[in-house]
mmCIF file of C-alpha atoms and ligand atoms in Angstrom:
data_model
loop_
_atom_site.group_PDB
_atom_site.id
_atom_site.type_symbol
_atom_site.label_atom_id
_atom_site.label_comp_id
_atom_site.label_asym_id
_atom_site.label_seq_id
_atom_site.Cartn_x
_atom_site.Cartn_y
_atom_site.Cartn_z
ATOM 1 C CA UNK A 203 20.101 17.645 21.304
ATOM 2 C CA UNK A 204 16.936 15.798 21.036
ATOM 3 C CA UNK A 205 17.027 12.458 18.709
ATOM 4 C CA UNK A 206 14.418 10.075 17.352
ATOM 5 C CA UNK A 207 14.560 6.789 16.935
ATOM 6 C CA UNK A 208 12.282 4.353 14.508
ATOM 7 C CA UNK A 209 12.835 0.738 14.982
ATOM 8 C CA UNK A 210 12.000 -1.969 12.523
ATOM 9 C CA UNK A 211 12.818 -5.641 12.700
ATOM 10 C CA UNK A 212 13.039 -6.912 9.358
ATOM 11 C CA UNK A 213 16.635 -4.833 8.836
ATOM 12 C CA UNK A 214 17.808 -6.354 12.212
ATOM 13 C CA UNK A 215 21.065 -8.734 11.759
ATOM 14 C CA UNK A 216 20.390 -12.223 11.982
ATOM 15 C CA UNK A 217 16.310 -11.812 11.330
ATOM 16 C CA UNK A 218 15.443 -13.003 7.687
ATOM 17 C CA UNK A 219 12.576 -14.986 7.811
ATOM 18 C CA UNK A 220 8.716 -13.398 8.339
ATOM 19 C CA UNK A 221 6.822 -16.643 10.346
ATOM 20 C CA UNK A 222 10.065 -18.093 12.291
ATOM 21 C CA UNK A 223 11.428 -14.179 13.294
ATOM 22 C CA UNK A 224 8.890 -10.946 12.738
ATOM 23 C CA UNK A 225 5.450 -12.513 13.646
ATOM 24 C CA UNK A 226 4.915 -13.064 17.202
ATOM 25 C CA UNK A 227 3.977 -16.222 16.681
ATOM 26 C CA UNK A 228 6.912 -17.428 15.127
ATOM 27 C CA UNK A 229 9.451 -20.197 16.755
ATOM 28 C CA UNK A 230 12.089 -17.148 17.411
ATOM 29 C CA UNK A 231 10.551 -14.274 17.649
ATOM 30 C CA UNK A 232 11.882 -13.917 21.155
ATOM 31 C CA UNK A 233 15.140 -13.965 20.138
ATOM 32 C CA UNK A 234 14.742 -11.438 17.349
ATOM 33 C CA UNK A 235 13.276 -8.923 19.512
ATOM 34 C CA UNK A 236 15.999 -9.253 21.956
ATOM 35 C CA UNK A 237 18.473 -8.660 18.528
ATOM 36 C CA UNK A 238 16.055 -5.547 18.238
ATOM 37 C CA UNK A 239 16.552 -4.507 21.366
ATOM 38 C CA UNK A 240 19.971 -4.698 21.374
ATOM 39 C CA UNK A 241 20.353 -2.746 18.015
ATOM 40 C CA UNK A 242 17.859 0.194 19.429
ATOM 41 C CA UNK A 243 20.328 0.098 22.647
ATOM 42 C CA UNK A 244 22.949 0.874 20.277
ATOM 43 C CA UNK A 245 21.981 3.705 18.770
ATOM 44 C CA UNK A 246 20.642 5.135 21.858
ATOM 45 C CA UNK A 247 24.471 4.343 23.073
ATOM 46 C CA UNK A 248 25.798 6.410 20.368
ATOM 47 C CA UNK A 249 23.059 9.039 20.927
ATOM 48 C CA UNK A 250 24.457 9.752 24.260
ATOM 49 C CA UNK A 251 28.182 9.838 23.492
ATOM 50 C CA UNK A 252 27.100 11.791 20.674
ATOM 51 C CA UNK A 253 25.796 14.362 23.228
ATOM 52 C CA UNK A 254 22.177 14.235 23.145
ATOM 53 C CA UNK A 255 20.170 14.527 26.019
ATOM 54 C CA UNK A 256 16.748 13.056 25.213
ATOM 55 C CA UNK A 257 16.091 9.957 23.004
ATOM 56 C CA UNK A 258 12.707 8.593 22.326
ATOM 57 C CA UNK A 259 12.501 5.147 20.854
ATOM 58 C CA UNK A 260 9.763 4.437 18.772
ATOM 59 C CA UNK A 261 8.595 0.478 17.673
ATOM 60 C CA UNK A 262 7.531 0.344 14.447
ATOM 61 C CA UNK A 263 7.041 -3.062 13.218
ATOM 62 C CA UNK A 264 3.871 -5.166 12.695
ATOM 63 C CA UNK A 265 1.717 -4.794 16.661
ATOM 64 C CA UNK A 266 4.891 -2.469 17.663
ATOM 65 C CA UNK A 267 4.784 -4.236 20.577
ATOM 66 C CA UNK A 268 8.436 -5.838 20.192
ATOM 67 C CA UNK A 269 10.784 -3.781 21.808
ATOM 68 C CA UNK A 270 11.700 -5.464 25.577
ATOM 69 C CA UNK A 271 11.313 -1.990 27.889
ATOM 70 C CA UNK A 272 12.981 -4.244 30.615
ATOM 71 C CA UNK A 273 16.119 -4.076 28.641
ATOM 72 C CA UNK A 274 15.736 -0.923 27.021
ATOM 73 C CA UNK A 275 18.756 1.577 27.327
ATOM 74 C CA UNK A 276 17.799 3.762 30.585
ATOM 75 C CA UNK A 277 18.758 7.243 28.353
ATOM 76 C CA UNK A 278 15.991 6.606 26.322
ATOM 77 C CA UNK A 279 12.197 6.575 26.248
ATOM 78 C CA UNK A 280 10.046 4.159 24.436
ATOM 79 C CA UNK A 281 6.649 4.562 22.318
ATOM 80 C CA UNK A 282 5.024 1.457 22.283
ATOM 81 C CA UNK A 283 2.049 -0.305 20.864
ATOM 82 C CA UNK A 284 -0.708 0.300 18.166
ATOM 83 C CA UNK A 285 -2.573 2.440 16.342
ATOM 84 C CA UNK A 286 -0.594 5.521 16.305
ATOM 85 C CA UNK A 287 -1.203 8.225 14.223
ATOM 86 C CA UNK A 288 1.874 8.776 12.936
ATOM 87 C CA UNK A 289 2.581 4.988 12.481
ATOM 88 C CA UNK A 290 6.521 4.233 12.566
ATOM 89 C CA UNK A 291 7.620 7.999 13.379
ATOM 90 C CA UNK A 292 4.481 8.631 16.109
ATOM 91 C CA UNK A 293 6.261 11.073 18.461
ATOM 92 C CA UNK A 294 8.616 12.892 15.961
ATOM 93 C CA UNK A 295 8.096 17.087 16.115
ATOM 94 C CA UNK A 296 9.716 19.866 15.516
ATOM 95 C CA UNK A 297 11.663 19.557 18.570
ATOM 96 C CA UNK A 298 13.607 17.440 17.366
ATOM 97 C CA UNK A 299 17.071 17.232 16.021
ATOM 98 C CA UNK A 300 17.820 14.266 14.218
ATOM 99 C CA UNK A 301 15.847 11.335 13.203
ATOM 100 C CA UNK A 302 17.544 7.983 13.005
ATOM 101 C CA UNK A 303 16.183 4.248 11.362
ATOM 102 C CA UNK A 304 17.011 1.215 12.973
ATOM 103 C CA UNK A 305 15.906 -2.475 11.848
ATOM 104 C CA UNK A 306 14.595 -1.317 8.468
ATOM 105 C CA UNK A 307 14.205 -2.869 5.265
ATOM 106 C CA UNK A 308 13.952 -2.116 1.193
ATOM 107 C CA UNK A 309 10.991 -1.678 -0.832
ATOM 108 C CA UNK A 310 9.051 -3.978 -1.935
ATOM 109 C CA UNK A 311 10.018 -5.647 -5.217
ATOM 110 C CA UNK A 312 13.677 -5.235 -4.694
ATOM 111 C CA UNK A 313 16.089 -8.024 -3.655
ATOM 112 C CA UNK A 314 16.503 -7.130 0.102
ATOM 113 C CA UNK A 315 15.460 -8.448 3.323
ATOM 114 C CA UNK A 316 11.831 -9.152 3.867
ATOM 115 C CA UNK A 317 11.405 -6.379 1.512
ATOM 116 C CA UNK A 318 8.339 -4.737 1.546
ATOM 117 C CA UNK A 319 6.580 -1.517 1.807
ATOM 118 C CA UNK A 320 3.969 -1.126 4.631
ATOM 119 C CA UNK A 321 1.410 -4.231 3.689
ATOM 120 C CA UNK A 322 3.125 -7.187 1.823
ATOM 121 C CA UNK A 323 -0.079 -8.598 0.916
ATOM 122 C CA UNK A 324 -1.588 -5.507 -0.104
ATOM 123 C CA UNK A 325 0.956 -3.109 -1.513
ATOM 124 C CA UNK A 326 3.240 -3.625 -4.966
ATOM 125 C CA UNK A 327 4.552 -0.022 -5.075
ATOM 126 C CA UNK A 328 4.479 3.398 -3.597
ATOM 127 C CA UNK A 329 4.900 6.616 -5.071
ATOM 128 C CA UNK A 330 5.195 10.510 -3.488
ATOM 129 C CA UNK A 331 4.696 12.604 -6.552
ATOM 130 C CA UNK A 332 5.666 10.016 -9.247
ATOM 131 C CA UNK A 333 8.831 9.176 -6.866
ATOM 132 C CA UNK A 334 8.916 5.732 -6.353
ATOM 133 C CA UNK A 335 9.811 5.164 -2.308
ATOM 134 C CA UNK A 336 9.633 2.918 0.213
ATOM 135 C CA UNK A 337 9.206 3.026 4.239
ATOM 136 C CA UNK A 338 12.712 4.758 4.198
ATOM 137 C CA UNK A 339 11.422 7.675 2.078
ATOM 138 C CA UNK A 340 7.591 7.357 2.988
ATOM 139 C CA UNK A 341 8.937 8.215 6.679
ATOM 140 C CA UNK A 342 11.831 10.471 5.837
ATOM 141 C CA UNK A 343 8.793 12.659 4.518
ATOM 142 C CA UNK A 344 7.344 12.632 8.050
ATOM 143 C CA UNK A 345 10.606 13.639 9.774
ATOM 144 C CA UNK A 346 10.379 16.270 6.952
ATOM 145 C CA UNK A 347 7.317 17.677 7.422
ATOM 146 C CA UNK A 348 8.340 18.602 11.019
ATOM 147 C CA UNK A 349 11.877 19.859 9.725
ATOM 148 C CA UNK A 350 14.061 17.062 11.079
ATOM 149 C CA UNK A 351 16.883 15.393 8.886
ATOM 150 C CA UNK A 352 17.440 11.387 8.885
ATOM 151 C CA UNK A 353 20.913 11.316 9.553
ATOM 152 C CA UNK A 354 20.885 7.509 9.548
ATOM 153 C CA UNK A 355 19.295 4.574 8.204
ATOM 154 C CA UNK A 356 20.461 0.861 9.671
ATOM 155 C CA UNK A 357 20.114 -2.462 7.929
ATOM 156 C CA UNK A 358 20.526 -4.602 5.114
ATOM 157 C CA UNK A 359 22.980 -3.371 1.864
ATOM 158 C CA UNK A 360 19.827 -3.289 -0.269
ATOM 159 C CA UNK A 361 18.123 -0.629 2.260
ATOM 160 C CA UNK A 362 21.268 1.154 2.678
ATOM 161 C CA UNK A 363 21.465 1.886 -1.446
ATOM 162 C CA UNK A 364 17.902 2.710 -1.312
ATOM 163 C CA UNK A 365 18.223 5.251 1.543
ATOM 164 C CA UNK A 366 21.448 6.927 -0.138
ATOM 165 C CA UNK A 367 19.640 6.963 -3.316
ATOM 166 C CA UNK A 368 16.951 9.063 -2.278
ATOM 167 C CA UNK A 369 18.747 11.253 0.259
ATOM 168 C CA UNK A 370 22.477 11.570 -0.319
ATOM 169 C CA UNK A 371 23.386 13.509 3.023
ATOM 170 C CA UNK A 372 22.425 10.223 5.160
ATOM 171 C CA UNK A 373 24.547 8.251 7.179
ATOM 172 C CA UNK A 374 24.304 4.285 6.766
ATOM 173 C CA UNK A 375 25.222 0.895 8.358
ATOM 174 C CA UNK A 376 24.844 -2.248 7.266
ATOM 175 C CA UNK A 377 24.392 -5.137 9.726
ATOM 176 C CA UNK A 378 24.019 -7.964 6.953
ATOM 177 C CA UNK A 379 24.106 -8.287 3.440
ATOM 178 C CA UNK A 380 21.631 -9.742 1.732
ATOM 179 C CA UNK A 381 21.619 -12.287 -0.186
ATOM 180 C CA UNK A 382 18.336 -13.868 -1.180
ATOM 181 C CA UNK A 383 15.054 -12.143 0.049
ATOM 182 C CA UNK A 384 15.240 -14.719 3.243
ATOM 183 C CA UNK A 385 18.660 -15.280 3.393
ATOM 184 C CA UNK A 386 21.986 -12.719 4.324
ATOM 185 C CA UNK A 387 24.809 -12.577 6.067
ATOM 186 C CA UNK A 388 24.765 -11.378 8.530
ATOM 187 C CA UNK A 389 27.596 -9.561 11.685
ATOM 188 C CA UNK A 390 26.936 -11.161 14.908
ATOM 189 C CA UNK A 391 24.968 -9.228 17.590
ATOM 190 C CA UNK A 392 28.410 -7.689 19.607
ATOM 191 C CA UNK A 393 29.635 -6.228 16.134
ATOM 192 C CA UNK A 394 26.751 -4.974 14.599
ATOM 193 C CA UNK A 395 25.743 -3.439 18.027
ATOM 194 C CA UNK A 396 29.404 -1.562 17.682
ATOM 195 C CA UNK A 397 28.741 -0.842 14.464
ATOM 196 C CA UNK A 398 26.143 0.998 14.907
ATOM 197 C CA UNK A 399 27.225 3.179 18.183
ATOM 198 C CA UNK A 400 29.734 4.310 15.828
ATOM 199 C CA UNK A 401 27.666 5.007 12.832
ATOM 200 C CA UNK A 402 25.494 7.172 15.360
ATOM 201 C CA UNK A 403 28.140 8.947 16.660
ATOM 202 C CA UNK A 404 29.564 9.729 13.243
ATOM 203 C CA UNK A 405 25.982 10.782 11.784
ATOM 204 C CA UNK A 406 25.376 13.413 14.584
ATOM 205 C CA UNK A 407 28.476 14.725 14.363
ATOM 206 C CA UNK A 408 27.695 15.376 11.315
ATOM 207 C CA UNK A 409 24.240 17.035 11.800
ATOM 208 C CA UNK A 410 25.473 20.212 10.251
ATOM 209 C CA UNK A 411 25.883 18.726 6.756
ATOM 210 C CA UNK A 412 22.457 16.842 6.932
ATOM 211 C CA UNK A 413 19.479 18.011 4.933
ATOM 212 C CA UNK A 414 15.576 18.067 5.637
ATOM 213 C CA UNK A 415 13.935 15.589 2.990
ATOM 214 C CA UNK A 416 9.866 17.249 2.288
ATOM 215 C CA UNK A 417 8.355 16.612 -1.374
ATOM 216 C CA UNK A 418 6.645 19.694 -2.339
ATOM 217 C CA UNK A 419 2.845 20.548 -1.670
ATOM 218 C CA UNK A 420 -0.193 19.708 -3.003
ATOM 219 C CA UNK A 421 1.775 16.339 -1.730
ATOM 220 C CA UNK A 422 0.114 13.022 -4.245
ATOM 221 C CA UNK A 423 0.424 9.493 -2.411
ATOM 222 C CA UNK A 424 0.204 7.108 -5.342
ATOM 223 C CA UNK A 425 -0.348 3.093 -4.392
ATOM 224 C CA UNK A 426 -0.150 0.349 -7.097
ATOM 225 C CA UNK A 427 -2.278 -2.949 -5.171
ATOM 226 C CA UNK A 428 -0.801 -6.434 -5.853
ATOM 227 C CA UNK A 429 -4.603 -7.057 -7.237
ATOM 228 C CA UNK A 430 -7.466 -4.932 -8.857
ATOM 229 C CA UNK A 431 -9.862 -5.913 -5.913
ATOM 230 C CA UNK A 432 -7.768 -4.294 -3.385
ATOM 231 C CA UNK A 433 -7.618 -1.312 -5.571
ATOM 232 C CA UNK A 434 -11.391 -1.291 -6.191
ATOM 233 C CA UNK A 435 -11.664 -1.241 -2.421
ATOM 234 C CA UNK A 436 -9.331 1.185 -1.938
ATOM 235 C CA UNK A 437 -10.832 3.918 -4.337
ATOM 236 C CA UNK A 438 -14.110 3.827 -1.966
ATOM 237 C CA UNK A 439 -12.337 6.575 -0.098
ATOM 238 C CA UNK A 440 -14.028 10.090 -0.179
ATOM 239 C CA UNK A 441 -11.328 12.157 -2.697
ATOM 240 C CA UNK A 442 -9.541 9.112 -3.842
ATOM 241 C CA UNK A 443 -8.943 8.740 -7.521
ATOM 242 C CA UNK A 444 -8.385 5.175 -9.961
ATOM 243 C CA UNK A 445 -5.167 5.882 -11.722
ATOM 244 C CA UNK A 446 -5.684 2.255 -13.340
ATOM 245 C CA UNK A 447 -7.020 -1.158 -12.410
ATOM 246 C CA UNK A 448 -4.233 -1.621 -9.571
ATOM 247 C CA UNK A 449 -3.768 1.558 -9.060
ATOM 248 C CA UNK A 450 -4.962 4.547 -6.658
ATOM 249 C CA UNK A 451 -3.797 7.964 -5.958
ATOM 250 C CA UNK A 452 -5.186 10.588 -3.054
ATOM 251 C CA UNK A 453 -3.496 14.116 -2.824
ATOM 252 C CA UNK A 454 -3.462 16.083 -0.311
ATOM 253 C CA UNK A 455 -2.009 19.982 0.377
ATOM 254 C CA UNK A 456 0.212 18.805 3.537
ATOM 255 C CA UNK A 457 2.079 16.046 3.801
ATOM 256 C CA UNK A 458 0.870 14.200 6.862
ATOM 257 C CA UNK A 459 -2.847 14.492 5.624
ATOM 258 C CA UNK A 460 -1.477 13.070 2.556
ATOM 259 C CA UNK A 461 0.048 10.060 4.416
ATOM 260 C CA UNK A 462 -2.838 9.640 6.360
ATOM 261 C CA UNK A 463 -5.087 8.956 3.573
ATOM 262 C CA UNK A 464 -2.121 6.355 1.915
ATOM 263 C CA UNK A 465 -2.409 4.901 5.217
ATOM 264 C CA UNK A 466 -6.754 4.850 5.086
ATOM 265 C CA UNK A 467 -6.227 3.186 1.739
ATOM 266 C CA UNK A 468 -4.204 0.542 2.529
ATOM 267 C CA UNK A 469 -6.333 -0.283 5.282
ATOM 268 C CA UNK A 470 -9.492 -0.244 2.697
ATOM 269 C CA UNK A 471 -7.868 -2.484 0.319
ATOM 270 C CA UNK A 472 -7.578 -4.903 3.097
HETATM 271 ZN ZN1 ZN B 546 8.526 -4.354 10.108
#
């Protein structure tokens, strides 16, 4: 059994704050990347007692430079650094058998952790054919495209709902519950680190019941910009279309050419 890993930050107990924890300038981002360690270790934990016999680890947040490789689980590999292709799932194929989320966080506009989706400054919403998603569902489209069910999605309560909203197969576990955008409560390290082994053991036991998640082709990446300008910048893109003054939608026949141009967009508006 092969299993891949994506690791966020933002979802990681006891990180709620963007300049003190998730930029690498902040006071303690040192300390939160050790707490993402330690939750990636977990999972890669369960992986094993779960049976699986190669793990690759993926860092997915802002440089993805975060994760410590000194400390990183010895069953596992680790993807590191930036740009990737494939962004937060670079390395996922079809061979493998289960995808799992670590560290992640809701969409932007709702009330979870350091919610967001992709670009904070940039991005107010996200739609795959007029379904409104966030990183959870922009990636479980990925693992899709290459046939591989999320069986699990770690973090916040907010993140957890969203995940089980859009794919009700998935396994979940909540690590802190949030309680103002930058503020939760959250399980210390030791419990939310058993927490998850568990959770991971549970979800691949559970592989058979899990389902693929893949929107249907022509696949439509639809991205409302927190401003016009971004959106006027955006729409330069060869095939790109205005849907209104915020808004900008590119379509594509398979999905990863599809997230490719979201991605190009984005990176236009900036
Ligand atoms: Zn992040």
């Amino acid at each position: 059994m092969k299993v891949f890993i994506s690791c966020d930050i933002e979802g990681v107990s006891g990180v709620v704050d963007a300049a003190l924890h998730t930029s690498p300038e902040g006071r303690d981002y040192g300390r939160a990347r050790e707490l993402m360690t330690g939750e990636a270790n977990a999972v890669v934990e369960g992986a094993v007692k779960a049976g699986a016999t190669e793990i690759v680890v993926n860092d997915a947040h802002g440089p993805m430079t975060n994760l410590l490789i000194e400390k990183l689980h010895p069953a596992a590999t680790l993807i590191t650094g930036s740009p990737k292709p494939l962004s937060m799932m670079e390395g996922i194929d079809s061979s493998f058998d289960a995808a799992v989320f670590v560290g992640y966080h809701s969409r932007m506009g709702t009330p979870g952790v350091l919610s967001h989706t992709i670009s904070g400054g940039r991005v107010a919403n996200v739609w795959i054919n007029d379904i409104l998603v966030g990183e959870t569902g922009i990636n479980a489209g990925l693992a899709g495209h290459f046939g591989v069910p999320v069986v699990l999605v770690c973090g916040d309560d907010v993140v957890a709902q969203e995940a089980k909203e859009l794919l009700p197969h998935v396994h979940t576990a909540v690590v802190k519950h949030a309680i103002t955008r930058n503020s939760a409560k959250c399980l210390p390290p030791d419990k939310a680190r058993a927490l998850l082994e568990q959770a991971t053991i549970e979800a691949l036991k559970g592989l058979d019941k899990a389902k693929v998640w893949l929107p249907p082709s022509p696949v439509t990446f639809k991205i409302q910009f927190k401003d016009a300008g971004q959106a006027e910048y955006a729409a330069r893109m060869p095939y790109a279309e205005m849907v209104d003054p915020t808004t900008v939608s590119f379509t594509a026949e398979d999905y990863v050419a599809a997230f490719k141009g979201m991605r190009a967009l984005i990176g236009l508006a900036g």
